[in-house]
Amino acid sequence: MTMSVRDVPAGHVATIISHLEMLEKPRLPLLESDLYIERWADPSAEDYCALFRKVGEPWMWTSRLLMDRDGLTAILDDPAVEISLVRDGNEAVVGFIELDFRVPRQCEIAFFGLIPALNGKGQGRWMMSRALDMAWRDGIGRVWLHTCTQDSPRALPFYQQCGFRIFRQQTDLMEDPRLTSLLPRSAAPHVPILE
């Protein structure tokens, strides 16, 4: 067995990305929640990034924040990309689900998350049940997603419990967004800062 170990340069973050898939629609549990989902038609890049930051900042989500506005707007305006807001009983937005149908016969759950105040409160299973119900439509033969070590430590086991199976893993190295001022230094306290 060959092992390759490399130092992470100062000012950078290393991560392991896990890609997961399911190849047939699971039996979806009948779950109840005080939350509800509604389609988000025509979000502006600014509104989208504000919600993306609200949900993902604790986990160091950066991908959409690093995109140029034209590239992001092209995704948001694509009719094969469906974004839904998750709202609570007071109609406050507490999360979102982004489904990407741009590859024929596939659905990528591109983003899936709740605000930090709802993490660990049992709403994720209800939300995933709804996401899978929306993803598995006629003609879809594969639903997939990815997570990484910069996400919640509960994300990977949660996706596996929901029926997803890992089909690929990758490593990545990026500049630490907390040191470039893209995110505050308080973001992702579970990921060490290497200055």
Coordinates of N, CA, C and O in Angstrom, one line a residue:
M1 N 0.8 -1.2 0.0 CA 0.0 0.0 0.0 C 0.9 1.2 0.0 O 1.8 1.4 0.8
T2 N 0.6 2.1 -1.0 CA 1.4 3.3 -1.1 C 0.6 4.5 -0.4 O -0.6 4.6 -0.6
M3 N 1.3 5.3 0.3 CA 0.6 6.4 1.0 C 1.4 7.7 0.6 O 2.6 7.7 0.6
S4 N 0.7 8.7 0.2 CA 1.3 10.0 -0.1 C 0.8 11.0 0.9 O -0.4 11.3 1.0
V5 N 1.7 11.5 1.6 CA 1.4 12.6 2.6 C 2.1 13.8 2.2 O 3.3 13.8 1.9
R6 N 1.3 14.9 2.2 CA 1.9 16.2 1.8 C 1.5 17.2 2.9 O 0.4 17.2 3.4
D7 N 2.4 18.2 3.1 CA 2.1 19.3 4.0 C 1.0 20.2 3.4 O 1.0 20.4 2.2
V8 N 0.2 20.8 4.2 CA -0.7 21.8 3.8 C 0.0 23.1 4.0 O 0.4 23.4 5.1
P9 N 0.1 23.9 2.9 CA 0.8 25.2 3.1 C 0.0 26.1 4.0 O -1.2 26.1 4.1
A10 N 0.8 27.0 4.6 CA 0.2 28.0 5.5 C -0.8 28.8 4.6 O -0.6 29.1 3.4
G11 N -1.9 29.2 5.3 CA -3.0 30.0 4.6 C -3.9 29.2 3.7 O -4.7 29.7 3.0
H12 N -3.8 27.8 3.8 CA -4.6 26.9 3.0 C -5.4 26.0 3.9 O -5.1 25.8 5.0
V13 N -6.4 25.3 3.2 CA -7.2 24.3 3.9 C -7.3 23.1 3.0 O -7.5 23.2 1.8
A14 N -7.1 21.9 3.5 CA -7.2 20.7 2.8 C -8.6 20.1 3.1 O -9.1 20.2 4.2
T15 N -9.2 19.4 2.1 CA -10.5 18.8 2.4 C -10.6 17.5 1.6 O -9.9 17.3 0.6
I16 N -11.4 16.6 2.1 CA -11.8 15.4 1.4 C -13.2 15.6 0.9 O -14.1 15.9 1.7
I17 N -13.4 15.4 -0.4 CA -14.7 15.5 -1.0 C -15.3 14.1 -1.3 O -14.6 13.3 -1.9
S18 N -16.5 13.8 -0.8 CA -17.1 12.5 -1.0 C -18.3 12.7 -1.9 O -19.2 13.6 -1.7
H19 N -18.4 12.0 -3.0 CA -19.5 12.0 -4.0 C -20.3 10.8 -3.7 O -19.8 9.7 -3.6
L20 N -21.6 11.0 -3.6 CA -22.6 9.9 -3.2 C -23.7 9.9 -4.2 O -24.1 10.9 -4.8
E21 N -24.3 8.7 -4.4 CA -25.4 8.5 -5.3 C -26.4 7.5 -4.8 O -26.1 6.7 -4.0
M22 N -27.6 7.5 -5.4 CA -28.5 6.5 -5.3 C -29.1 6.2 -6.7 O -29.2 7.2 -7.5
L23 N -29.3 5.0 -7.0 CA -29.7 4.6 -8.4 C -31.2 4.1 -8.5 O -31.6 3.8 -9.6
E24 N -31.9 4.2 -7.4 CA -33.3 3.9 -7.5 C -34.0 4.7 -6.4 O -33.4 5.0 -5.3
K25 N -35.2 5.0 -6.6 CA -36.0 5.8 -5.6 C -36.2 5.0 -4.4 O -36.7 3.9 -4.4
P26 N -35.8 5.6 -3.2 CA -36.1 4.9 -2.0 C -37.5 5.0 -1.5 O -38.3 5.8 -2.0
R27 N -37.9 4.1 -0.6 CA -39.2 4.3 0.0 C -39.1 5.5 0.9 O -38.2 5.6 1.8
L28 N -39.9 6.5 0.7 CA -39.7 7.8 1.4 C -40.7 7.7 2.7 O -41.9 7.5 2.5
P29 N -40.1 8.0 3.8 CA -40.9 8.0 5.0 C -41.9 9.1 5.0 O -41.7 10.2 4.5
L30 N -43.1 8.9 5.7 CA -44.0 10.0 5.9 C -43.7 10.7 7.1 O -43.9 10.3 8.2
L31 N -43.0 11.9 7.0 CA -42.6 12.7 8.1 C -43.3 14.0 8.1 O -43.7 14.5 7.1
E32 N -43.5 14.5 9.3 CA -44.2 15.8 9.5 C -43.2 16.8 10.0 O -42.2 16.5 10.6
S33 N -43.5 18.0 9.7 CA -42.6 19.1 10.1 C -43.4 20.4 10.2 O -44.5 20.5 9.5
D34 N -43.0 21.4 10.9 CA -43.6 22.7 10.9 C -43.0 23.5 9.8 O -43.5 24.6 9.5
L35 N -42.0 23.0 9.1 CA -41.4 23.7 8.0 C -42.2 23.4 6.7 O -42.9 22.4 6.6
Y36 N -42.1 24.2 5.7 CA -42.6 23.9 4.4 C -41.7 24.4 3.3 O -40.8 25.2 3.6
I37 N -41.9 23.9 2.1 CA -41.1 24.2 1.0 C -41.9 24.9 -0.1 O -43.0 24.6 -0.4
E38 N -41.2 26.0 -0.7 CA -41.8 26.6 -1.8 C -40.8 26.9 -2.9 O -39.6 27.2 -2.5
R39 N -41.1 26.9 -4.1 CA -40.2 27.1 -5.2 C -39.8 28.6 -5.2 O -40.6 29.5 -5.0
W40 N -38.5 28.8 -5.4 CA -37.9 30.2 -5.4 C -37.7 30.5 -6.9 O -36.7 30.1 -7.5
A41 N -38.6 31.3 -7.4 CA -38.5 31.6 -8.9 C -37.6 32.9 -9.0 O -37.8 33.8 -8.3
D42 N -36.7 32.8 -10.0 CA -35.9 33.9 -10.4 C -35.2 34.6 -9.2 O -35.3 35.8 -9.0
P43 N -34.4 33.9 -8.4 CA -33.6 34.6 -7.4 C -32.5 35.4 -8.0 O -31.9 35.0 -9.0
S44 N -32.3 36.6 -7.4 CA -31.1 37.4 -7.9 C -29.8 36.7 -7.3 O -29.9 36.0 -6.3
A45 N -28.7 37.0 -7.9 CA -27.4 36.5 -7.4 C -27.2 37.0 -6.0 O -26.7 36.3 -5.2
E46 N -27.5 38.2 -5.8 CA -27.3 38.8 -4.4 C -28.1 38.1 -3.3 O -27.6 37.8 -2.3
D47 N -29.4 37.9 -3.6 CA -30.3 37.3 -2.6 C -29.8 35.8 -2.4 O -29.8 35.3 -1.3
Y48 N -29.5 35.1 -3.5 CA -29.0 33.8 -3.4 C -27.8 33.7 -2.6 O -27.7 32.8 -1.7
C49 N -26.8 34.5 -2.9 CA -25.5 34.5 -2.1 C -25.7 34.8 -0.6 O -25.1 34.2 0.2
A50 N -26.7 35.7 -0.3 CA -27.0 36.0 1.1 C -27.5 34.8 1.8 O -27.1 34.5 2.9
L51 N -28.4 34.0 1.1 CA -28.9 32.8 1.8 C -27.9 31.7 1.8 O -27.7 31.0 2.8
F52 N -27.1 31.6 0.7 CA -26.0 30.6 0.7 C -25.1 30.9 1.9 O -24.6 29.9 2.6
R53 N -24.7 32.1 2.1 CA -23.8 32.5 3.2 C -24.5 32.2 4.6 O -23.9 31.6 5.5
K54 N -25.8 32.5 4.7 CA -26.5 32.3 6.0 C -26.5 30.8 6.3 O -26.4 30.4 7.5
V55 N -26.7 29.9 5.3 CA -26.8 28.5 5.6 C -25.4 27.9 5.7 O -25.1 27.1 6.5
G56 N -24.5 28.3 4.8 CA -23.2 27.6 4.6 C -22.0 28.2 5.3 O -21.0 27.5 5.4
E57 N -22.1 29.4 5.8 CA -20.9 30.0 6.4 C -20.3 29.2 7.6 O -19.1 29.0 7.7
P58 N -21.2 28.6 8.5 CA -20.6 27.8 9.6 C -19.8 26.6 9.1 O -19.0 26.1 9.8
W59 N -20.0 26.2 7.8 CA -19.3 25.0 7.3 C -18.3 25.4 6.2 O -17.8 24.5 5.5
M60 N -18.1 26.6 6.0 CA -17.1 27.1 5.1 C -17.5 26.8 3.6 O -16.7 26.6 2.8
W61 N -18.8 26.9 3.3 CA -19.3 26.9 1.9 C -18.8 28.1 1.2 O -19.0 29.2 1.6
T62 N -18.1 27.9 0.1 CA -17.5 29.1 -0.6 C -17.8 29.0 -2.1 O -17.6 30.0 -2.8
S63 N -18.1 27.9 -2.7 CA -18.1 27.7 -4.1 C -18.9 28.8 -4.9 O -18.4 29.4 -5.8
R64 N -20.1 29.0 -4.4 CA -20.9 30.0 -5.1 C -20.5 31.5 -4.8 O -20.7 32.4 -5.6
L65 N -19.9 31.7 -3.7 CA -19.4 33.0 -3.3 C -18.2 33.4 -4.2 O -17.9 34.6 -4.4
L66 N -17.4 32.4 -4.7 CA -16.2 32.6 -5.5 C -16.5 32.8 -7.0 O -15.7 33.2 -7.7
M67 N -17.7 32.4 -7.4 CA -18.1 32.5 -8.8 C -18.3 33.9 -9.2 O -18.8 34.7 -8.4
D68 N -18.0 34.2 -10.5 CA -18.3 35.5 -11.0 C -19.8 35.6 -11.2 O -20.5 34.6 -11.3
R69 N -20.4 36.8 -11.1 CA -21.8 37.0 -11.0 C -22.5 36.5 -12.3 O -23.6 35.9 -12.3
D70 N -21.8 36.6 -13.5 CA -22.4 36.1 -14.7 C -22.6 34.6 -14.7 O -23.6 34.1 -15.1
G71 N -21.6 33.9 -14.2 CA -21.6 32.5 -14.2 C -22.7 32.0 -13.2 O -23.4 31.0 -13.5
L72 N -22.8 32.6 -12.1 CA -23.8 32.3 -11.1 C -25.2 32.6 -11.6 O -26.1 31.7 -11.5
T73 N -25.4 33.7 -12.2 CA -26.7 34.1 -12.8 C -27.1 33.1 -13.9 O -28.3 32.7 -13.9
A74 N -26.2 32.6 -14.7 CA -26.5 31.6 -15.7 C -27.0 30.4 -15.1 O -28.0 29.8 -15.6
I75 N -26.5 29.9 -13.9 CA -27.0 28.7 -13.2 C -28.4 29.0 -12.7 O -29.3 28.2 -12.8
L76 N -28.5 30.2 -12.0 CA -29.8 30.5 -11.3 C -30.9 30.7 -12.3 O -32.1 30.4 -12.0
D77 N -30.6 31.1 -13.5 CA -31.6 31.4 -14.6 C -31.9 30.1 -15.4 O -32.8 30.1 -16.2
D78 N -31.1 29.1 -15.3 CA -31.3 27.9 -16.1 C -32.6 27.2 -15.7 O -32.7 26.8 -14.5
P79 N -33.5 26.9 -16.6 CA -34.7 26.2 -16.2 C -34.5 24.8 -15.7 O -35.4 24.2 -15.1
A80 N -33.4 24.2 -15.9 CA -33.1 22.9 -15.4 C -32.6 22.9 -14.0 O -32.3 21.8 -13.5
V81 N -32.4 24.1 -13.4 CA -32.0 24.2 -12.0 C -33.2 24.7 -11.2 O -33.7 25.8 -11.6
E82 N -33.6 24.0 -10.2 CA -34.7 24.3 -9.4 C -34.3 24.6 -8.0 O -33.7 23.7 -7.4
I83 N -34.6 25.7 -7.5 CA -34.2 26.1 -6.1 C -35.5 26.3 -5.3 O -36.5 27.0 -5.8
S84 N -35.6 25.7 -4.2 CA -36.7 25.8 -3.3 C -36.3 26.4 -1.9 O -35.2 26.0 -1.4
L85 N -37.1 27.2 -1.4 CA -36.9 27.8 -0.1 C -37.5 26.9 1.0 O -38.6 26.4 0.7
V86 N -36.9 26.8 2.1 CA -37.5 26.1 3.2 C -37.9 27.2 4.2 O -37.0 28.0 4.6
R87 N -39.1 27.2 4.6 CA -39.7 28.3 5.5 C -40.2 27.7 6.8 O -40.7 26.5 6.8
D88 N -40.1 28.4 7.9 CA -40.7 28.0 9.1 C -42.2 28.5 9.2 O -42.7 29.1 8.3
G89 N -42.8 28.2 10.3 CA -44.2 28.6 10.5 C -44.5 30.1 10.5 O -45.6 30.6 10.3
N90 N -43.4 30.9 10.7 CA -43.5 32.3 10.7 C -43.2 32.9 9.3 O -43.0 34.1 9.2
E91 N -43.0 32.0 8.4 CA -42.6 32.3 7.0 C -41.2 32.8 6.8 O -40.8 33.3 5.7
A92 N -40.4 32.7 7.8 CA -39.0 33.0 7.7 C -38.2 32.0 6.9 O -38.5 30.8 7.1
V93 N -37.3 32.4 6.1 CA -36.5 31.4 5.3 C -35.5 30.8 6.2 O -34.7 31.5 6.8
V94 N -35.5 29.5 6.3 CA -34.6 28.8 7.2 C -33.6 27.8 6.5 O -32.9 27.1 7.1
G95 N -33.7 27.7 5.2 CA -32.9 26.8 4.4 C -33.3 26.8 3.0 O -34.2 27.5 2.5
F96 N -32.6 26.0 2.2 CA -32.9 25.8 0.8 C -32.4 24.5 0.2 O -31.5 23.8 0.8
I97 N -33.0 24.1 -0.9 CA -32.7 22.9 -1.6 C -32.5 23.3 -3.1 O -33.3 24.0 -3.6
E98 N -31.4 22.9 -3.7 CA -31.1 23.2 -5.1 C -30.9 21.9 -5.8 O -30.0 21.2 -5.5
L99 N -31.8 21.7 -6.8 CA -31.8 20.5 -7.6 C -31.3 20.9 -9.0 O -31.9 21.8 -9.6
D100 N -30.4 20.1 -9.6 CA -29.8 20.4 -10.9 C -30.1 19.2 -11.8 O -29.6 18.1 -11.6
F101 N -30.9 19.5 -12.8 CA -31.3 18.5 -13.8 C -30.7 18.7 -15.1 O -31.2 18.2 -16.1
R102 N -29.5 19.4 -15.2 CA -28.9 19.8 -16.5 C -28.3 18.6 -17.2 O -28.2 18.6 -18.4
V103 N -28.0 17.5 -16.5 CA -27.5 16.3 -17.1 C -28.7 15.3 -17.3 O -29.4 15.0 -16.3
P104 N -28.9 14.9 -18.5 CA -30.1 14.0 -18.8 C -30.1 12.8 -17.9 O -29.1 12.2 -17.6
R105 N -31.3 12.5 -17.4 CA -31.6 11.3 -16.6 C -31.0 11.4 -15.2 O -31.0 10.4 -14.5
Q106 N -30.4 12.5 -14.8 CA -29.8 12.7 -13.5 C -30.3 13.9 -12.8 O -30.7 14.9 -13.4
C107 N -30.3 13.8 -11.5 CA -30.5 15.0 -10.6 C -29.4 15.1 -9.6 O -29.1 14.1 -8.9
E108 N -28.7 16.2 -9.6 CA -27.8 16.5 -8.5 C -28.4 17.3 -7.5 O -29.0 18.4 -7.8
I109 N -28.4 16.9 -6.2 CA -28.8 17.7 -5.1 C -27.6 18.6 -4.9 O -26.6 18.3 -4.2
A110 N -27.6 19.8 -5.6 CA -26.4 20.6 -5.6 C -26.1 21.3 -4.3 O -25.0 21.4 -3.8
F111 N -27.2 21.7 -3.6 CA -27.1 22.3 -2.3 C -28.3 21.9 -1.5 O -29.4 21.8 -2.0
F112 N -28.1 21.7 -0.2 CA -29.1 21.2 0.7 C -28.7 21.7 2.1 O -27.6 21.3 2.6
G113 N -29.4 22.6 2.7 CA -29.0 23.0 4.1 C -30.0 23.9 4.8 O -30.9 24.5 4.2
L114 N -29.8 23.9 6.1 CA -30.7 24.7 7.0 C -29.8 25.7 7.7 O -28.6 25.5 7.9
I115 N -30.4 26.7 8.3 CA -29.6 27.7 9.1 C -29.1 27.0 10.3 O -29.6 26.0 10.8
P116 N -28.0 27.5 10.9 CA -27.4 26.9 12.0 C -28.3 26.6 13.2 O -28.2 25.6 13.9
A117 N -29.3 27.5 13.4 CA -30.2 27.3 14.6 C -31.1 26.0 14.5 O -31.5 25.5 15.5
L118 N -31.2 25.5 13.3 CA -32.0 24.3 13.1 C -31.2 23.0 12.9 O -31.7 21.9 12.8
N119 N -29.9 23.2 12.9 CA -29.0 22.0 12.7 C -29.1 21.1 13.9 O -29.1 21.6 15.1
G120 N -29.2 19.8 13.7 CA -29.3 18.8 14.8 C -30.7 18.7 15.4 O -30.8 18.1 16.5
K121 N -31.7 19.3 14.9 CA -33.0 19.3 15.5 C -34.0 18.3 14.8 O -35.2 18.3 15.0
G122 N -33.5 17.5 13.9 CA -34.3 16.5 13.3 C -35.0 16.9 12.0 O -35.8 16.1 11.4
Q123 N -34.8 18.1 11.6 CA -35.6 18.6 10.4 C -34.9 18.2 9.1 O -35.6 18.1 8.0
G124 N -33.6 17.8 9.1 CA -32.9 17.4 7.9 C -33.5 16.2 7.3 O -33.6 16.1 6.0
R125 N -34.0 15.2 8.0 CA -34.6 14.0 7.5 C -35.9 14.3 6.7 O -36.1 13.8 5.6
W126 N -36.7 15.2 7.3 CA -37.9 15.6 6.6 C -37.5 16.3 5.3 O -38.1 16.1 4.3
M127 N -36.6 17.2 5.4 CA -36.1 18.0 4.3 C -35.6 17.1 3.2 O -35.9 17.3 2.0
M128 N -34.8 16.1 3.5 CA -34.2 15.2 2.5 C -35.4 14.3 1.9 O -35.3 14.1 0.7
S129 N -36.3 13.9 2.7 CA -37.5 13.2 2.1 C -38.2 14.0 1.0 O -38.5 13.6 0.0
R130 N -38.3 15.3 1.3 CA -38.9 16.2 0.3 C -38.0 16.4 -0.9 O -38.5 16.4 -2.0
A131 N -36.7 16.6 -0.7 CA -35.8 16.8 -1.8 C -35.8 15.5 -2.7 O -35.8 15.7 -3.9
L132 N -35.8 14.3 -2.1 CA -35.8 13.1 -2.9 C -37.1 13.0 -3.7 O -37.1 12.5 -4.8
D133 N -38.2 13.4 -3.0 CA -39.5 13.3 -3.7 C -39.5 14.2 -4.9 O -40.0 13.9 -6.0
M134 N -38.9 15.4 -4.8 CA -38.8 16.3 -6.0 C -37.8 15.9 -7.0 O -38.0 16.1 -8.2
A135 N -36.7 15.2 -6.6 CA -35.7 14.8 -7.5 C -36.1 13.6 -8.3 O -35.8 13.5 -9.5
W136 N -36.7 12.6 -7.7 CA -37.0 11.3 -8.4 C -38.3 11.5 -9.2 O -39.4 11.2 -8.8
R137 N -38.2 12.1 -10.4 CA -39.4 12.3 -11.2 C -39.2 11.4 -12.5 O -38.2 10.7 -12.6
D138 N -40.2 11.3 -13.3 CA -40.1 10.4 -14.5 C -38.8 10.7 -15.3 O -38.5 11.8 -15.5
G139 N -38.2 9.6 -15.6 CA -37.0 9.7 -16.5 C -35.7 9.8 -15.7 O -34.6 9.8 -16.3
I140 N -35.7 10.0 -14.4 CA -34.5 10.1 -13.6 C -34.1 8.7 -13.2 O -34.8 8.0 -12.6
G141 N -32.8 8.4 -13.4 CA -32.2 7.1 -13.0 C -31.1 7.2 -12.0 O -30.6 6.2 -11.6
R142 N -30.8 8.4 -11.6 CA -29.7 8.6 -10.7 C -29.9 10.0 -10.0 O -30.1 11.0 -10.6
V143 N -29.7 9.9 -8.7 CA -29.7 11.2 -7.9 C -28.4 11.1 -7.1 O -28.0 10.1 -6.5
W144 N -27.7 12.2 -7.1 CA -26.4 12.3 -6.5 C -26.1 13.6 -5.8 O -26.8 14.6 -6.0
L145 N -25.1 13.6 -5.0 CA -24.7 14.8 -4.3 C -23.3 14.7 -3.8 O -22.7 13.6 -4.0
H146 N -22.7 15.7 -3.3 CA -21.4 15.6 -2.7 C -21.3 16.4 -1.4 O -22.1 17.3 -1.1
T147 N -20.4 16.0 -0.5 CA -20.2 16.7 0.7 C -18.6 16.6 0.9 O -17.9 16.0 0.2
C148 N -18.2 17.4 1.9 CA -16.8 17.4 2.2 C -16.5 17.6 3.7 O -17.4 17.8 4.4
T149 N -15.2 17.5 4.0 CA -14.8 17.6 5.4 C -15.0 19.0 5.9 O -14.8 19.3 7.1
Q150 N -15.3 20.0 5.1 CA -15.6 21.3 5.5 C -17.1 21.5 5.8 O -17.5 22.6 6.2
D151 N -17.9 20.5 5.5 CA -19.3 20.5 5.9 C -19.5 20.0 7.3 O -18.5 19.7 8.0
S152 N -20.7 20.0 7.7 CA -21.0 19.5 9.1 C -20.4 18.0 9.2 O -20.6 17.2 8.3
P153 N -19.8 17.7 10.3 CA -19.3 16.3 10.5 C -20.5 15.3 10.4 O -20.2 14.1 10.2
R154 N -21.7 15.8 10.6 CA -22.9 14.8 10.5 C -23.4 14.6 9.1 O -24.2 13.8 8.9
A155 N -22.9 15.4 8.1 CA -23.4 15.4 6.8 C -23.2 14.0 6.1 O -24.2 13.4 5.6
L156 N -22.0 13.5 6.1 CA -21.7 12.3 5.4 C -22.5 11.1 6.0 O -23.2 10.4 5.2
P157 N -22.4 10.9 7.3 CA -23.3 9.8 7.8 C -24.8 10.0 7.6 O -25.5 9.0 7.4
F158 N -25.2 11.2 7.6 CA -26.6 11.5 7.4 C -27.0 11.1 5.9 O -28.0 10.4 5.7
Y159 N -26.2 11.4 5.0 CA -26.5 11.1 3.6 C -26.5 9.6 3.4 O -27.3 9.0 2.7
Q160 N -25.5 8.9 4.1 CA -25.5 7.4 4.0 C -26.7 6.8 4.6 O -27.2 5.8 4.1
Q161 N -27.2 7.3 5.7 CA -28.4 6.8 6.4 C -29.6 7.0 5.5 O -30.6 6.2 5.6
C162 N -29.6 8.0 4.7 CA -30.7 8.3 3.8 C -30.7 7.4 2.5 O -31.6 7.4 1.7
G163 N -29.6 6.6 2.4 CA -29.6 5.6 1.3 C -28.5 6.0 0.2 O -28.4 5.2 -0.8
F164 N -27.8 7.0 0.3 CA -26.7 7.3 -0.6 C -25.5 6.5 -0.4 O -25.2 6.2 0.8
R165 N -24.8 6.1 -1.4 CA -23.6 5.4 -1.3 C -22.4 6.1 -2.0 O -22.6 6.7 -3.1
I166 N -21.3 6.1 -1.3 CA -20.1 6.8 -1.9 C -19.6 6.1 -3.2 O -19.5 4.9 -3.2
F167 N -19.4 6.9 -4.2 CA -18.9 6.3 -5.5 C -17.5 6.9 -5.8 O -16.8 6.4 -6.7
R168 N -17.1 8.0 -5.2 CA -15.9 8.6 -5.5 C -15.4 9.5 -4.4 O -16.3 10.2 -3.7
Q169 N -14.1 9.6 -4.1 CA -13.6 10.6 -3.2 C -12.4 11.3 -3.8 O -11.7 10.7 -4.6
Q170 N -12.3 12.6 -3.4 CA -11.2 13.4 -4.0 C -10.6 14.2 -2.8 O -11.3 14.4 -1.8
T171 N -9.4 14.7 -3.0 CA -8.8 15.7 -2.1 C -8.7 17.0 -2.8 O -8.5 17.1 -4.0
D172 N -8.8 18.1 -2.0 CA -8.6 19.4 -2.6 C -7.9 20.3 -1.6 O -7.8 20.0 -0.4
L173 N -7.3 21.3 -2.2 CA -6.5 22.3 -1.4 C -6.9 23.7 -1.9 O -6.9 23.9 -3.1
M174 N -7.3 24.5 -1.0 CA -7.7 25.9 -1.4 C -7.2 26.9 -0.4 O -6.9 26.6 0.8
E175 N -7.1 28.2 -0.8 CA -6.8 29.2 0.1 C -7.9 29.3 1.2 O -9.0 29.1 0.9
D176 N -7.5 29.5 2.4 CA -8.4 29.6 3.5 C -9.3 30.9 3.3 O -8.7 32.0 3.4
P177 N -10.6 30.7 3.1 CA -11.4 31.9 2.9 C -11.5 32.8 4.1 O -11.9 34.0 4.0
R178 N -11.2 32.3 5.3 CA -11.2 33.1 6.5 C -10.0 34.1 6.5 O -10.0 35.1 7.2
L179 N -9.0 33.7 5.8 CA -7.8 34.6 5.7 C -7.8 35.5 4.6 O -7.0 36.4 4.5
T180 N -8.7 35.3 3.6 CA -8.8 36.2 2.5 C -10.0 37.2 2.7 O -10.3 37.9 1.8
S181 N -10.7 37.1 3.8 CA -11.8 37.9 4.2 C -13.1 37.6 3.4 O -14.1 38.3 3.5
L182 N -13.1 36.4 2.7 CA -14.4 36.0 2.1 C -15.4 35.6 3.1 O -16.6 35.8 3.0
L183 N -14.9 34.9 4.2 CA -15.7 34.5 5.3 C -15.0 35.1 6.6 O -13.8 35.3 6.6
P184 N -15.8 35.3 7.6 CA -15.2 35.7 8.9 C -14.4 34.7 9.5 O -14.5 33.5 9.3
R185 N -13.4 35.1 10.3 CA -12.5 34.1 11.0 C -13.3 33.1 11.9 O -12.8 32.0 12.2
S186 N -14.5 33.5 12.3 CA -15.3 32.6 13.2 C -16.0 31.5 12.4 O -16.5 30.6 13.0
A187 N -16.0 31.5 11.1 CA -16.6 30.5 10.3 C -15.9 29.2 10.4 O -14.7 29.1 10.6
A188 N -16.6 28.1 10.4 CA -16.1 26.7 10.4 C -15.1 26.5 11.5 O -13.9 26.2 11.3
P189 N -15.5 26.7 12.8 CA -14.5 26.5 13.9 C -13.9 25.1 14.0 O -12.9 24.9 14.6
H190 N -14.6 24.1 13.3 CA -14.1 22.8 13.3 C -12.9 22.6 12.4 O -12.3 21.5 12.4
V191 N -12.6 23.6 11.5 CA -11.5 23.5 10.6 C -10.4 24.4 11.1 O -10.6 25.6 11.2
P192 N -9.2 23.9 11.4 CA -8.2 24.7 12.0 C -7.7 25.7 10.9 O -7.6 25.4 9.7
I193 N -7.3 26.9 11.4 CA -6.7 27.9 10.6 C -5.2 27.7 10.7 O -4.6 27.7 11.8
L194 N -4.5 27.6 9.6 CA -3.1 27.4 9.5 C -2.5 28.7 8.9 O -2.5 28.9 7.7
E195 N -2.0 29.6 9.7 CA -1.4 30.9 9.3 C 0.1 30.7 9.0 O 0.8 29.9 9.5

